[in-house]
Coordinates of N, CA and C in Angstrom, one line a residue:
X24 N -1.4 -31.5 68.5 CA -0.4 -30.9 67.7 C -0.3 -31.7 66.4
X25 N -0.4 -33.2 66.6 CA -0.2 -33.7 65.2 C -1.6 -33.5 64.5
X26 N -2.6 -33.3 65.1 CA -4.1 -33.0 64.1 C -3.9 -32.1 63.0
X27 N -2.5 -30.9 64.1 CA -3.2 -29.5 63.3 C -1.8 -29.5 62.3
X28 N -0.7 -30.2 62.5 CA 0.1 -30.5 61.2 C -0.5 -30.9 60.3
X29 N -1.6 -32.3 60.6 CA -2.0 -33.1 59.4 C -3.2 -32.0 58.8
X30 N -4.0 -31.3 59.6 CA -4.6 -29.9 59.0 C -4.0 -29.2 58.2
X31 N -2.2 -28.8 58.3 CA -1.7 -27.5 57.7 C -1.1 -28.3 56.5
X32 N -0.7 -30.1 56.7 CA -0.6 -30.6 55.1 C -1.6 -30.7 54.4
X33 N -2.4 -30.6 54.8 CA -3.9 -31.2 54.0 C -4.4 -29.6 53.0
X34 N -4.6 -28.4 53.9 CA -4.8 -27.0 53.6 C -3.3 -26.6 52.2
X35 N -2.2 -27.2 52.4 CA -1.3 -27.0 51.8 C -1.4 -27.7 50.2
X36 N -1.6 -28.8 50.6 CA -2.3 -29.5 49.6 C -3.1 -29.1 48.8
X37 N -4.1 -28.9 49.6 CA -5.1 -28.5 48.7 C -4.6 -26.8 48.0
X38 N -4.0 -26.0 48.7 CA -4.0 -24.7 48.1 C -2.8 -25.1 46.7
X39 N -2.1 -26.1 46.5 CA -1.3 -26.6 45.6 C -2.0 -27.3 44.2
X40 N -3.4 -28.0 45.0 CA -3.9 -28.4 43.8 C -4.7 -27.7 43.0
X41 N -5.0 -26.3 44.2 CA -5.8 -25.5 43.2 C -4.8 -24.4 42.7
X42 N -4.0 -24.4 42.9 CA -3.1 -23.4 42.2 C -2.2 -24.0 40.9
X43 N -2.4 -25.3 40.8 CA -2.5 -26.3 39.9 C -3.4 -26.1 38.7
X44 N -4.7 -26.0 39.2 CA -5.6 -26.1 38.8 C -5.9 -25.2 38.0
X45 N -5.7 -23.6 38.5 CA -5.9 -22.5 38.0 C -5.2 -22.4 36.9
X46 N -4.0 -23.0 37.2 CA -2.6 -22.6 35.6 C -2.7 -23.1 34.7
X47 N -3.6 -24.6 35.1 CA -3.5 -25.7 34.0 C -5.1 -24.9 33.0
X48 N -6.2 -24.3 33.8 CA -7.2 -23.8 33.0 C -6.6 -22.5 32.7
X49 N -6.1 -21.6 33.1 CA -5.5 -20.4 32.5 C -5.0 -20.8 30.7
X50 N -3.7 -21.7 31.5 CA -3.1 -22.0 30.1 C -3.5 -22.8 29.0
X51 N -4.7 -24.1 29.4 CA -5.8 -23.7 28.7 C -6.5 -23.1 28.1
X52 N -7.0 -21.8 28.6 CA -7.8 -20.9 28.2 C -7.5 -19.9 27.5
X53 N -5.8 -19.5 27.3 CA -4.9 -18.7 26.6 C -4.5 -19.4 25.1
X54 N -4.6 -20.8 25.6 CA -4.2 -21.7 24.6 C -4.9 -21.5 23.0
X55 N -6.5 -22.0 24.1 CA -7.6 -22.0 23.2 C -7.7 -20.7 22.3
X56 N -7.3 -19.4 22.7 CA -7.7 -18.3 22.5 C -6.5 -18.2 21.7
X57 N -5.1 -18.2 21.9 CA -4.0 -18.1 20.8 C -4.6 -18.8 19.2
X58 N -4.8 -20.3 20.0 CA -5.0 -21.2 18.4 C -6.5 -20.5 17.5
X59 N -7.1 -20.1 18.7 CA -8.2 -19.3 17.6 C -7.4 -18.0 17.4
X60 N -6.8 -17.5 17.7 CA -6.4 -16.2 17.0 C -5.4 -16.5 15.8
X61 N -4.6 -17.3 15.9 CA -3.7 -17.7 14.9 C -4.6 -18.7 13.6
X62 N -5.5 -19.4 13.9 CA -6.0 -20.3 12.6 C -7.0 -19.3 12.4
X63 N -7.3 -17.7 12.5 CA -8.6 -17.0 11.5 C -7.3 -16.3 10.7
X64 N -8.5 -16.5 9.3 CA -7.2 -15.5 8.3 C -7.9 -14.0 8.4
X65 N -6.7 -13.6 8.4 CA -6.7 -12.2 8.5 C -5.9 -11.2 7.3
X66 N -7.0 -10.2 7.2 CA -7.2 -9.9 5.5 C -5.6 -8.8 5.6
X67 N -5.3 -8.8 4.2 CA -4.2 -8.3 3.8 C -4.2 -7.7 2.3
X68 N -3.7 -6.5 2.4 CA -3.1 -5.7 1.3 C -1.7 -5.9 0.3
X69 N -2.0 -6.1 -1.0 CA -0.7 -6.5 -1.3 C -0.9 -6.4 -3.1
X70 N 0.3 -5.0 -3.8 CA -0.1 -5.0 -5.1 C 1.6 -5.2 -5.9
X71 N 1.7 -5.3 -6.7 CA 2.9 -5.0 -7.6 C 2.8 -4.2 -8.9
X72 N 3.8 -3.3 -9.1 CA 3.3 -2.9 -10.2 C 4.3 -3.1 -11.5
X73 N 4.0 -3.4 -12.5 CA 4.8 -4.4 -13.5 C 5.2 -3.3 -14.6
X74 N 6.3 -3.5 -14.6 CA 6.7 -2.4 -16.0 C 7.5 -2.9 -17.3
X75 N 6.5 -3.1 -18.5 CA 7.2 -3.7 -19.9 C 7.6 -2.5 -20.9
X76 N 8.2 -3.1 -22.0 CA 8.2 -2.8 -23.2 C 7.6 -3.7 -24.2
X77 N 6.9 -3.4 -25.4 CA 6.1 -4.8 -26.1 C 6.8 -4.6 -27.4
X78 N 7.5 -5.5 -28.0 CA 8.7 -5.5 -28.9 C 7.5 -5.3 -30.3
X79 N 8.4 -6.4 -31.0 CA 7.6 -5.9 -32.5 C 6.9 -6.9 -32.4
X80 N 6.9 -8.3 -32.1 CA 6.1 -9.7 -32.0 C 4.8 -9.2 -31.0
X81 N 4.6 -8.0 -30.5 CA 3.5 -8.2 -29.3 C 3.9 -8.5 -28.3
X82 N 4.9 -9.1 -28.1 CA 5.7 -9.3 -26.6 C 5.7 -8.8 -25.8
X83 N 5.6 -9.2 -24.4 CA 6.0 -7.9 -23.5 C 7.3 -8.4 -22.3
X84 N 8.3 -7.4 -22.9 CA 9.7 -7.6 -22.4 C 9.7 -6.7 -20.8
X85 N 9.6 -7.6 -19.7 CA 10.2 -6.4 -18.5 C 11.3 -5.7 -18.9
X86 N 11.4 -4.4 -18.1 CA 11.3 -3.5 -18.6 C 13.1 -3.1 -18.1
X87 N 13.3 -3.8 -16.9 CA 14.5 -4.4 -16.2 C 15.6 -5.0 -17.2
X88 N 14.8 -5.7 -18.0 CA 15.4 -6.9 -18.7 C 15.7 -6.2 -20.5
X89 N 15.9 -4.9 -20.1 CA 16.1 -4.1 -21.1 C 17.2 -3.5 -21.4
X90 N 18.5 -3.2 -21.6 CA 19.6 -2.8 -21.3 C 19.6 -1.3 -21.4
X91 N 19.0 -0.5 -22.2 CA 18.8 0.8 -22.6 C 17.6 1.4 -21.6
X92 N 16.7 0.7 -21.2 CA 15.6 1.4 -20.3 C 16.5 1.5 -18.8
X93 N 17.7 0.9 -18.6 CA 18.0 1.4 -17.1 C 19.1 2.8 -17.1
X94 N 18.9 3.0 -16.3 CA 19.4 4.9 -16.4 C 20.7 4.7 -15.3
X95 N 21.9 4.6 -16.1 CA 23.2 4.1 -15.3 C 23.6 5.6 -15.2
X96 N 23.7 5.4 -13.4 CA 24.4 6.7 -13.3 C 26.1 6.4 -12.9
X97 N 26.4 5.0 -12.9 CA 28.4 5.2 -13.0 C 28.7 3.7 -14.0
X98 N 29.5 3.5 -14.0 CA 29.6 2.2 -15.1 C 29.3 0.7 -14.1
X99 N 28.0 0.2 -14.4 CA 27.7 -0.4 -14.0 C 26.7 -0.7 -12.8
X100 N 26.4 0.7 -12.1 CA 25.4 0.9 -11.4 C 24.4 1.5 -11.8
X101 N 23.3 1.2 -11.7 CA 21.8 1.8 -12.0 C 20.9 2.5 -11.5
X102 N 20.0 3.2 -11.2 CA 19.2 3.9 -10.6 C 17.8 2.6 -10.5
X103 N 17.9 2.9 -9.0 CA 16.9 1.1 -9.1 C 15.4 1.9 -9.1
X104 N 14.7 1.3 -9.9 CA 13.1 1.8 -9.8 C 12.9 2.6 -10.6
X105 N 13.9 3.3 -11.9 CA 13.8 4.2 -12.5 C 14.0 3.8 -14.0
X106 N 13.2 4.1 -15.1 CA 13.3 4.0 -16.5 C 13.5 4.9 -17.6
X107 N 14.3 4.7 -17.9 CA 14.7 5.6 -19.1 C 13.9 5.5 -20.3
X108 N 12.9 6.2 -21.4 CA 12.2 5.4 -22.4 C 12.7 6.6 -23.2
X109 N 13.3 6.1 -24.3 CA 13.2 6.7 -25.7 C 12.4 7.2 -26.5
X110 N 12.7 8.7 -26.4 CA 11.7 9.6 -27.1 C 12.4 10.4 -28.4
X111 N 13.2 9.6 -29.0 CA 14.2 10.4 -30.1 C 13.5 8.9 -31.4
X112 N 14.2 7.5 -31.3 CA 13.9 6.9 -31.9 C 12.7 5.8 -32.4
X113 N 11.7 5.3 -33.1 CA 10.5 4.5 -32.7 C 11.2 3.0 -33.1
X114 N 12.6 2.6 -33.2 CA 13.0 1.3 -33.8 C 13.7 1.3 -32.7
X115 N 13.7 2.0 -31.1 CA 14.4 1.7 -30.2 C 13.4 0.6 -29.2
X116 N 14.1 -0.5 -28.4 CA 13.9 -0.9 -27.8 C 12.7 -0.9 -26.7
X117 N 13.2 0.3 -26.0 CA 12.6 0.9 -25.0 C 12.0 2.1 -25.3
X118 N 11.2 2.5 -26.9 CA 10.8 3.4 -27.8 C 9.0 3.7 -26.5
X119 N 8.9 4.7 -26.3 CA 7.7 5.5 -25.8 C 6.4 4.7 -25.9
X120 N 5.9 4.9 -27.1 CA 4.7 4.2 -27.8 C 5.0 3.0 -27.1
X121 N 6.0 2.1 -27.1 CA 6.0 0.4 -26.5 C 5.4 0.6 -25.0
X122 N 5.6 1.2 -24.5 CA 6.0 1.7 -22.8 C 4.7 0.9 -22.3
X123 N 4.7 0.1 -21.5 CA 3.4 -0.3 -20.7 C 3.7 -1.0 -19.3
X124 N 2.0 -0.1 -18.7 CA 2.6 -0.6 -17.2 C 0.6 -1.4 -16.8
X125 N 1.2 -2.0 -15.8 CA 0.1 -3.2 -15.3 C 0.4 -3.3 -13.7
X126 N -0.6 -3.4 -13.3 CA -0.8 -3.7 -11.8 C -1.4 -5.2 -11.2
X127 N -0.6 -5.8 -10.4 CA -1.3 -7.4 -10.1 C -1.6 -7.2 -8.9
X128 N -3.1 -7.2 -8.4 CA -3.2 -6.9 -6.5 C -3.9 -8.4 -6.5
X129 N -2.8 -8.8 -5.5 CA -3.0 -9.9 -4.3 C -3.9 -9.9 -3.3
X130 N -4.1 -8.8 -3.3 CA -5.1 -8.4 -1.6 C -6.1 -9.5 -1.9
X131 N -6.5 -9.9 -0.5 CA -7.4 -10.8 -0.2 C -9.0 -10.2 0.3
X132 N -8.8 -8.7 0.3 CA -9.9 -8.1 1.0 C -9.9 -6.8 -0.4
X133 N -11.1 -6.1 -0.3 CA -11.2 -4.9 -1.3 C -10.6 -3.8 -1.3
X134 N -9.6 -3.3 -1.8 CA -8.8 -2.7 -2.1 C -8.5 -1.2 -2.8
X135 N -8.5 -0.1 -2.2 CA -8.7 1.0 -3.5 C -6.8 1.3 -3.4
X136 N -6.8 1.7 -4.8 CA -5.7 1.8 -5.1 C -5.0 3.5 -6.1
X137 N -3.7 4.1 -5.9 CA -3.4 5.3 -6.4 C -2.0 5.3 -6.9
X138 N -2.3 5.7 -8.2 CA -0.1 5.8 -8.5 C -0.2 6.9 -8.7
X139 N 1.2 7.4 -8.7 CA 1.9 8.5 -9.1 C 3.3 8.3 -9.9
X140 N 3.3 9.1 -10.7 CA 4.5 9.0 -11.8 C 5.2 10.5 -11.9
X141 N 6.4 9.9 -11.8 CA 7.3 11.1 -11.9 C 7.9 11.0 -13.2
X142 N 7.4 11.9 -13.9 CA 8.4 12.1 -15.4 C 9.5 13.2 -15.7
X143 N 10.6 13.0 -15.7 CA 11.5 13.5 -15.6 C 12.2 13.9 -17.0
X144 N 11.9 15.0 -18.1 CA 12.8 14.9 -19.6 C 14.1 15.6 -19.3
X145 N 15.2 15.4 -20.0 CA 16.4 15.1 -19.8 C 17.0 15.4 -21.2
X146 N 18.1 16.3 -21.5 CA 18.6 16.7 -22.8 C 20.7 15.9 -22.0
X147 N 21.1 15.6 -22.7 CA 22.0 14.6 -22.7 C 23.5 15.7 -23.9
X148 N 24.0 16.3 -23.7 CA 24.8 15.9 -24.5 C 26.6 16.3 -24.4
X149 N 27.2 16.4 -25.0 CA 29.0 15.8 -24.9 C 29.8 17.1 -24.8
X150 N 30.2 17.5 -23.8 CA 31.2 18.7 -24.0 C 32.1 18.5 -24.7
X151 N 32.8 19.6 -25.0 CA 34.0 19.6 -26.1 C 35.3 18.8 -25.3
X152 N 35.5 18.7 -24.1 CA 36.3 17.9 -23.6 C 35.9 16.5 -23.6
X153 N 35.2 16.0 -23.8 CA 34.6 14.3 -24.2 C 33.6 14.0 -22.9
X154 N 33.2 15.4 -21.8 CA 32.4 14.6 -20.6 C 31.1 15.2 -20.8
X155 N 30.2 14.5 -20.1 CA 28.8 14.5 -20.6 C 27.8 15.0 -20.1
X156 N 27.2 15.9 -19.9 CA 26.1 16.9 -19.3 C 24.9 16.5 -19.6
X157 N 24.3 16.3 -18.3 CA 22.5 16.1 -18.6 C 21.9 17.1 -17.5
X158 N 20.8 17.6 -18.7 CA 20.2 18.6 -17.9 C 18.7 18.2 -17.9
X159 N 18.0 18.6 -16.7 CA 16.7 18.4 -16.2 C 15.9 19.2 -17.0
X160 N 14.8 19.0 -18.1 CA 14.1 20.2 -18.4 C 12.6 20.5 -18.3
X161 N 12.1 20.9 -17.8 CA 10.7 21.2 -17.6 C 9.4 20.8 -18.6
X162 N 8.5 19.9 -18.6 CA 7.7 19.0 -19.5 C 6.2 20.6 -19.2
X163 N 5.9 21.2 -19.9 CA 4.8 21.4 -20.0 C 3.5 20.3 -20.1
X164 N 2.8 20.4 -19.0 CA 1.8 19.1 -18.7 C 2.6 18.1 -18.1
X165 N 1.6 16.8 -18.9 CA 2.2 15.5 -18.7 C 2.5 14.7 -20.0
X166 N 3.1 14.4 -20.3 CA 4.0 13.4 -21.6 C 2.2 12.1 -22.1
X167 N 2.0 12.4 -23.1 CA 0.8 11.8 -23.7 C 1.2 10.1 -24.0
X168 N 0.8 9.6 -22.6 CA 1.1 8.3 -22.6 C -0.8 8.2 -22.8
X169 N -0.8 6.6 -23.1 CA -2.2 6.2 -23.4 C -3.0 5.8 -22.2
X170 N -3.4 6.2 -20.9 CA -3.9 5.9 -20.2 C -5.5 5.3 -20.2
X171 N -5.5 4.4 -19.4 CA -7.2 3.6 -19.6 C -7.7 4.5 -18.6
X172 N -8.7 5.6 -18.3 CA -9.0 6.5 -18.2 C -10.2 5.9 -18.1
X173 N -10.9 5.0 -18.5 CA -12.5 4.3 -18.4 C -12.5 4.0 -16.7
X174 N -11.6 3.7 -16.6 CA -11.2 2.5 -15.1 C -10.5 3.1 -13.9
X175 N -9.4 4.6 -14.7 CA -8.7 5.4 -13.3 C -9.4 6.9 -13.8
X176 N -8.7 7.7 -12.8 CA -9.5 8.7 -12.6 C -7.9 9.6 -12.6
X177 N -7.9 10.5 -13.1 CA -6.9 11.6 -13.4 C -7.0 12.3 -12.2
X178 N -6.4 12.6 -11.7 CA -6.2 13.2 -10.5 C -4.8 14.4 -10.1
X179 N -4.5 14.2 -11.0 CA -2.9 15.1 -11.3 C -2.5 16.1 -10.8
X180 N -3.8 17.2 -11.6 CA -3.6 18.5 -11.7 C -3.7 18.9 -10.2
X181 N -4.4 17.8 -9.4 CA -5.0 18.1 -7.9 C -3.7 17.7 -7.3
X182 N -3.2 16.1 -7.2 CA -2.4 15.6 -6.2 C -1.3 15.1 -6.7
X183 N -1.3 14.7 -7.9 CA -0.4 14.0 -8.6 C -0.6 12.6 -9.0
X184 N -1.8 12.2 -8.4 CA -2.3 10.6 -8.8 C -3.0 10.6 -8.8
X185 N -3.1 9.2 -9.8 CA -4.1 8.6 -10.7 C -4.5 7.3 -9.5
X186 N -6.2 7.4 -9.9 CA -6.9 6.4 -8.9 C -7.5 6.0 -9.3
X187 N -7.0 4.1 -9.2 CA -8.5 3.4 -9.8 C -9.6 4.0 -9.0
X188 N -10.7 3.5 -9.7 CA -12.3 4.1 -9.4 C -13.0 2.9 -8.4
X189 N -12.4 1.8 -8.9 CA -13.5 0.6 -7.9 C -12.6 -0.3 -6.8
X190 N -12.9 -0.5 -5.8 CA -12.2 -1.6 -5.1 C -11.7 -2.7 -5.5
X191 N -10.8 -3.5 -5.6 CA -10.3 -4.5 -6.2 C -9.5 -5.8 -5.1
X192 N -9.9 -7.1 -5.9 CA -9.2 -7.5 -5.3 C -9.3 -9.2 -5.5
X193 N -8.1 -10.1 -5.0 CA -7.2 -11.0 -6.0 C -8.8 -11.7 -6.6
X194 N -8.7 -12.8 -7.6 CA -9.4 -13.4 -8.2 C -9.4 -14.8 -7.2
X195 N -8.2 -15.3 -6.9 CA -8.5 -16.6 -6.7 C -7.3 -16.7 -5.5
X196 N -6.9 -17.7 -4.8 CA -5.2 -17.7 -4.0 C -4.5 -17.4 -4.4
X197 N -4.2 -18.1 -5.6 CA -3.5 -18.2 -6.7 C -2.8 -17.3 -7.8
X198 N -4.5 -16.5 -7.7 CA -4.9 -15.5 -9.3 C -4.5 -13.9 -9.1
X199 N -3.6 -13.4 -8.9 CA -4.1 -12.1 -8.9 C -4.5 -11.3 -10.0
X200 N -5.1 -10.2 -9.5 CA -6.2 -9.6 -10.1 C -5.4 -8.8 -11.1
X201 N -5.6 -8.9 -12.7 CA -4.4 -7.6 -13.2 C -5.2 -6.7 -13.6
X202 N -4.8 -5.4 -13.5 CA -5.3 -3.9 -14.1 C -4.4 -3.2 -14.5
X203 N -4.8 -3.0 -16.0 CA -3.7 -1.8 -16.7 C -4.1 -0.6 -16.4
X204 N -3.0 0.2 -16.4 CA -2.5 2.0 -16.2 C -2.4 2.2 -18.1
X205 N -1.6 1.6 -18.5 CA -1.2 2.1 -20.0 C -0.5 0.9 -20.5
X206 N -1.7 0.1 -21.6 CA -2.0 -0.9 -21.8 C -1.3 -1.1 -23.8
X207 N -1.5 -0.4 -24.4 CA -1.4 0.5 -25.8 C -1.2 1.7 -25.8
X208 N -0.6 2.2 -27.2 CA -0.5 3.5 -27.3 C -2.0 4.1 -28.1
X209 N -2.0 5.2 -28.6 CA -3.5 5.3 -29.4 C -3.2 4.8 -30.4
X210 N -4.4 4.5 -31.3 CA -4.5 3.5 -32.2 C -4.1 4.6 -33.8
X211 N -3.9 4.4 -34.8 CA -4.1 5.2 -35.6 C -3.1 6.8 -35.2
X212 N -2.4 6.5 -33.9 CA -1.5 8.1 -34.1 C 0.1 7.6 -33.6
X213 N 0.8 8.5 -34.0 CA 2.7 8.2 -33.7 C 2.9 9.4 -32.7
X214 N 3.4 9.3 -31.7 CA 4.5 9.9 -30.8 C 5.2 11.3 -31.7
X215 N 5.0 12.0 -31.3 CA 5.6 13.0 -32.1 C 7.3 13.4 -31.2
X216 N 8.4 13.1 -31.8 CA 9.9 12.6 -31.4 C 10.4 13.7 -31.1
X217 N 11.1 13.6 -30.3 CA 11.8 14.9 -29.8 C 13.0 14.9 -30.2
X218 N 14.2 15.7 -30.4 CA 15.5 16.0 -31.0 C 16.4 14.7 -30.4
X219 N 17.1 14.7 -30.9 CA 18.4 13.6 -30.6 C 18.9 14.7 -29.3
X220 N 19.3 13.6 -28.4 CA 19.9 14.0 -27.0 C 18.8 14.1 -26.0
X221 N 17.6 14.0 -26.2 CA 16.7 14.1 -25.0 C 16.2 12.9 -24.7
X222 N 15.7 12.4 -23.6 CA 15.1 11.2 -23.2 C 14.3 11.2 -21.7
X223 N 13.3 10.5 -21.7 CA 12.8 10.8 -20.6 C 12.9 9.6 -19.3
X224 N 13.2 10.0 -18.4 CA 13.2 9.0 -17.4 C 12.3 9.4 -16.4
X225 N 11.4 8.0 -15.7 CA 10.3 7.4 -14.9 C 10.3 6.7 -14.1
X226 N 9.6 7.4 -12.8 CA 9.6 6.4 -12.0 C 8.3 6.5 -11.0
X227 N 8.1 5.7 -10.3 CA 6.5 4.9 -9.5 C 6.3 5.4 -8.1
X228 N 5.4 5.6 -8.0 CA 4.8 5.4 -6.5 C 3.7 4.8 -6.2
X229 N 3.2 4.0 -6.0 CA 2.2 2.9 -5.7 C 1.8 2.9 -4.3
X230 N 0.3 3.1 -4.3 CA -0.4 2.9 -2.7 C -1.7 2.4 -3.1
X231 N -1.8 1.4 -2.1 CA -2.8 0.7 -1.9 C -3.6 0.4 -0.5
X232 N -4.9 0.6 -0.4 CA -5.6 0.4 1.2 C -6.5 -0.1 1.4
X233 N -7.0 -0.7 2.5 CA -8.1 -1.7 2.5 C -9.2 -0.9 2.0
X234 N -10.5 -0.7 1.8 CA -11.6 -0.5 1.0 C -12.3 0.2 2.7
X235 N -12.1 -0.6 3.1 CA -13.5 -0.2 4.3 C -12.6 0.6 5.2
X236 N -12.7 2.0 4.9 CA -11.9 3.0 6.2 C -10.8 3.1 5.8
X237 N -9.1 2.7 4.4 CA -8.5 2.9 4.3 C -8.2 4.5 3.9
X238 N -9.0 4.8 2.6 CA -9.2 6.2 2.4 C -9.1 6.9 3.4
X239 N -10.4 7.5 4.2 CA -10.2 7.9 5.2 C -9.2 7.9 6.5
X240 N -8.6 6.8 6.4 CA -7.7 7.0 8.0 C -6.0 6.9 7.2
X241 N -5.7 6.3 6.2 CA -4.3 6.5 5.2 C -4.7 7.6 4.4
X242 N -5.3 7.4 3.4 CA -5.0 9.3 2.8 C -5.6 10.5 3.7
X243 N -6.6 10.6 4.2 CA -7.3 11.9 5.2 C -8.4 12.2 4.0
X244 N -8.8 11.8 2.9 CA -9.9 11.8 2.0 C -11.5 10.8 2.5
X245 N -12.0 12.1 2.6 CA -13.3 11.7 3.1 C -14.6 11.4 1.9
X246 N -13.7 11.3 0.8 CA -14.9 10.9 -0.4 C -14.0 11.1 -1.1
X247 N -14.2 10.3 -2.4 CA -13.1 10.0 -3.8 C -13.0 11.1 -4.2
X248 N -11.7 11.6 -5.1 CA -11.7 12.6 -6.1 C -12.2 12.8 -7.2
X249 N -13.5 12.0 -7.6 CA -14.6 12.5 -8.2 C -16.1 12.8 -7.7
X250 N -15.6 13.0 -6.3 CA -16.8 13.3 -5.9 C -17.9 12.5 -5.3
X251 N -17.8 11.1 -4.7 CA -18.9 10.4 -4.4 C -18.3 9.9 -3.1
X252 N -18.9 8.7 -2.3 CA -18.5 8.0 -1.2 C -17.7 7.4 -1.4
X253 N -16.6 6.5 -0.7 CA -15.7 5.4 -1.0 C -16.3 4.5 -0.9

């Protein structure tokens, strides 16, 4: 009787060291497998899109940081993401011709990228009782901003967006990659001004996807909108 105790401590034993044993390589083996999953970098999408005015010095003033380009809908609150740009006066601030927008992608992997802009013209003016009426009005086309057109692809009349043509993506950790939309106005011509009381207000849609299979499985586009492979 005592053999077969000292048998059922010994079997006990042992089924403890190997159940020991198994947890300690399991969790091991999980271990190993987390720290490799956590120390590979893993690629990421990531753009901003920057919106200035360029004063009289060549400056370029965000666009935020403008008092007249924000579109206050009560005293003191603003319509966030949206820009108001002056199309009556060229010694305004936030005057048309200044208007410029730029893109910084961070992505660490190749990137294709698509905006959309909503232009919105707007007549503004003062009832006989002193309150103030703004009416939505219909832009035949699109408002003749200077777009770099070498580098995006017009896409409008189809979807509403404009798409860079090449994959893109950051320069350095540090660096990201900049690409202008509407960098200058044309060289040699003026904005032709629209009546006092009208003004046009703008605002963004920005998408961006990985290069290899984003097109296809985020937009449902099985080749770019000029026609070739992605």
């Amino acid at each position: 009787e005592k053999a077969l105790k000292r048998k059922l401590v010994f079997s006990l034993s042992l089924l403890v060291i190997s159940i020991a044993l198994f947890v300690f390589s399991s969790y091991a083996w999980f271990t190993g497998k987390y720290e490799k999953w956590i120390n590979a970098e893993v690629g990421f999408v990531d753009v901003d899109l920057l919106v200035y005015f360029e004063n009289d010095e060549g400056e370029l003033v965000p666009a935020n940081e403008i008092l007249e380009s924000r579109v206050e809908v009560e005293s003191g609150v603003y319509k966030p993401g949206v820009y108001e740009i002056n199309i009556v006066s060229g010694i305004s601030p936030n005057y048309f011709e200044d208007f410029r927008l730029k893109i910084e992608v961070s992505s660490n992997v190749g990137t294709y990228l698509r905006i959309k802009l909503y232009e919105q013209l707007t007549l503004t003016y003062i009832n006989y009782d002193n309150s103030i009426t703004e009416l939505s009005v219909l832009i035949d086309g699109f408002m003749p901003f200077n777009y770099d057109l070498n580098n995006w692809h017009d896409n409008r009349e189809i979807d509403n967006y404009l798409y860079y043509k090449s994959p893109v993506e950051r320069e350095g950790v540090d660096d990201p990659l900049e690409i202008w939309l509407i960098e200058s106005y044309f060289s040699e011509q003026n904005f032709a001004n629209y009546s006092p009381g009208y003004s046009l207000q703008m605002t963004f849609q920005i998408e961006a996807v990985q290069a290899i299979e984003g097109p296809e499985k985020i937009w449902g586009m099985s080749e770019t909108p000029w026609g070739t492979s992605w």
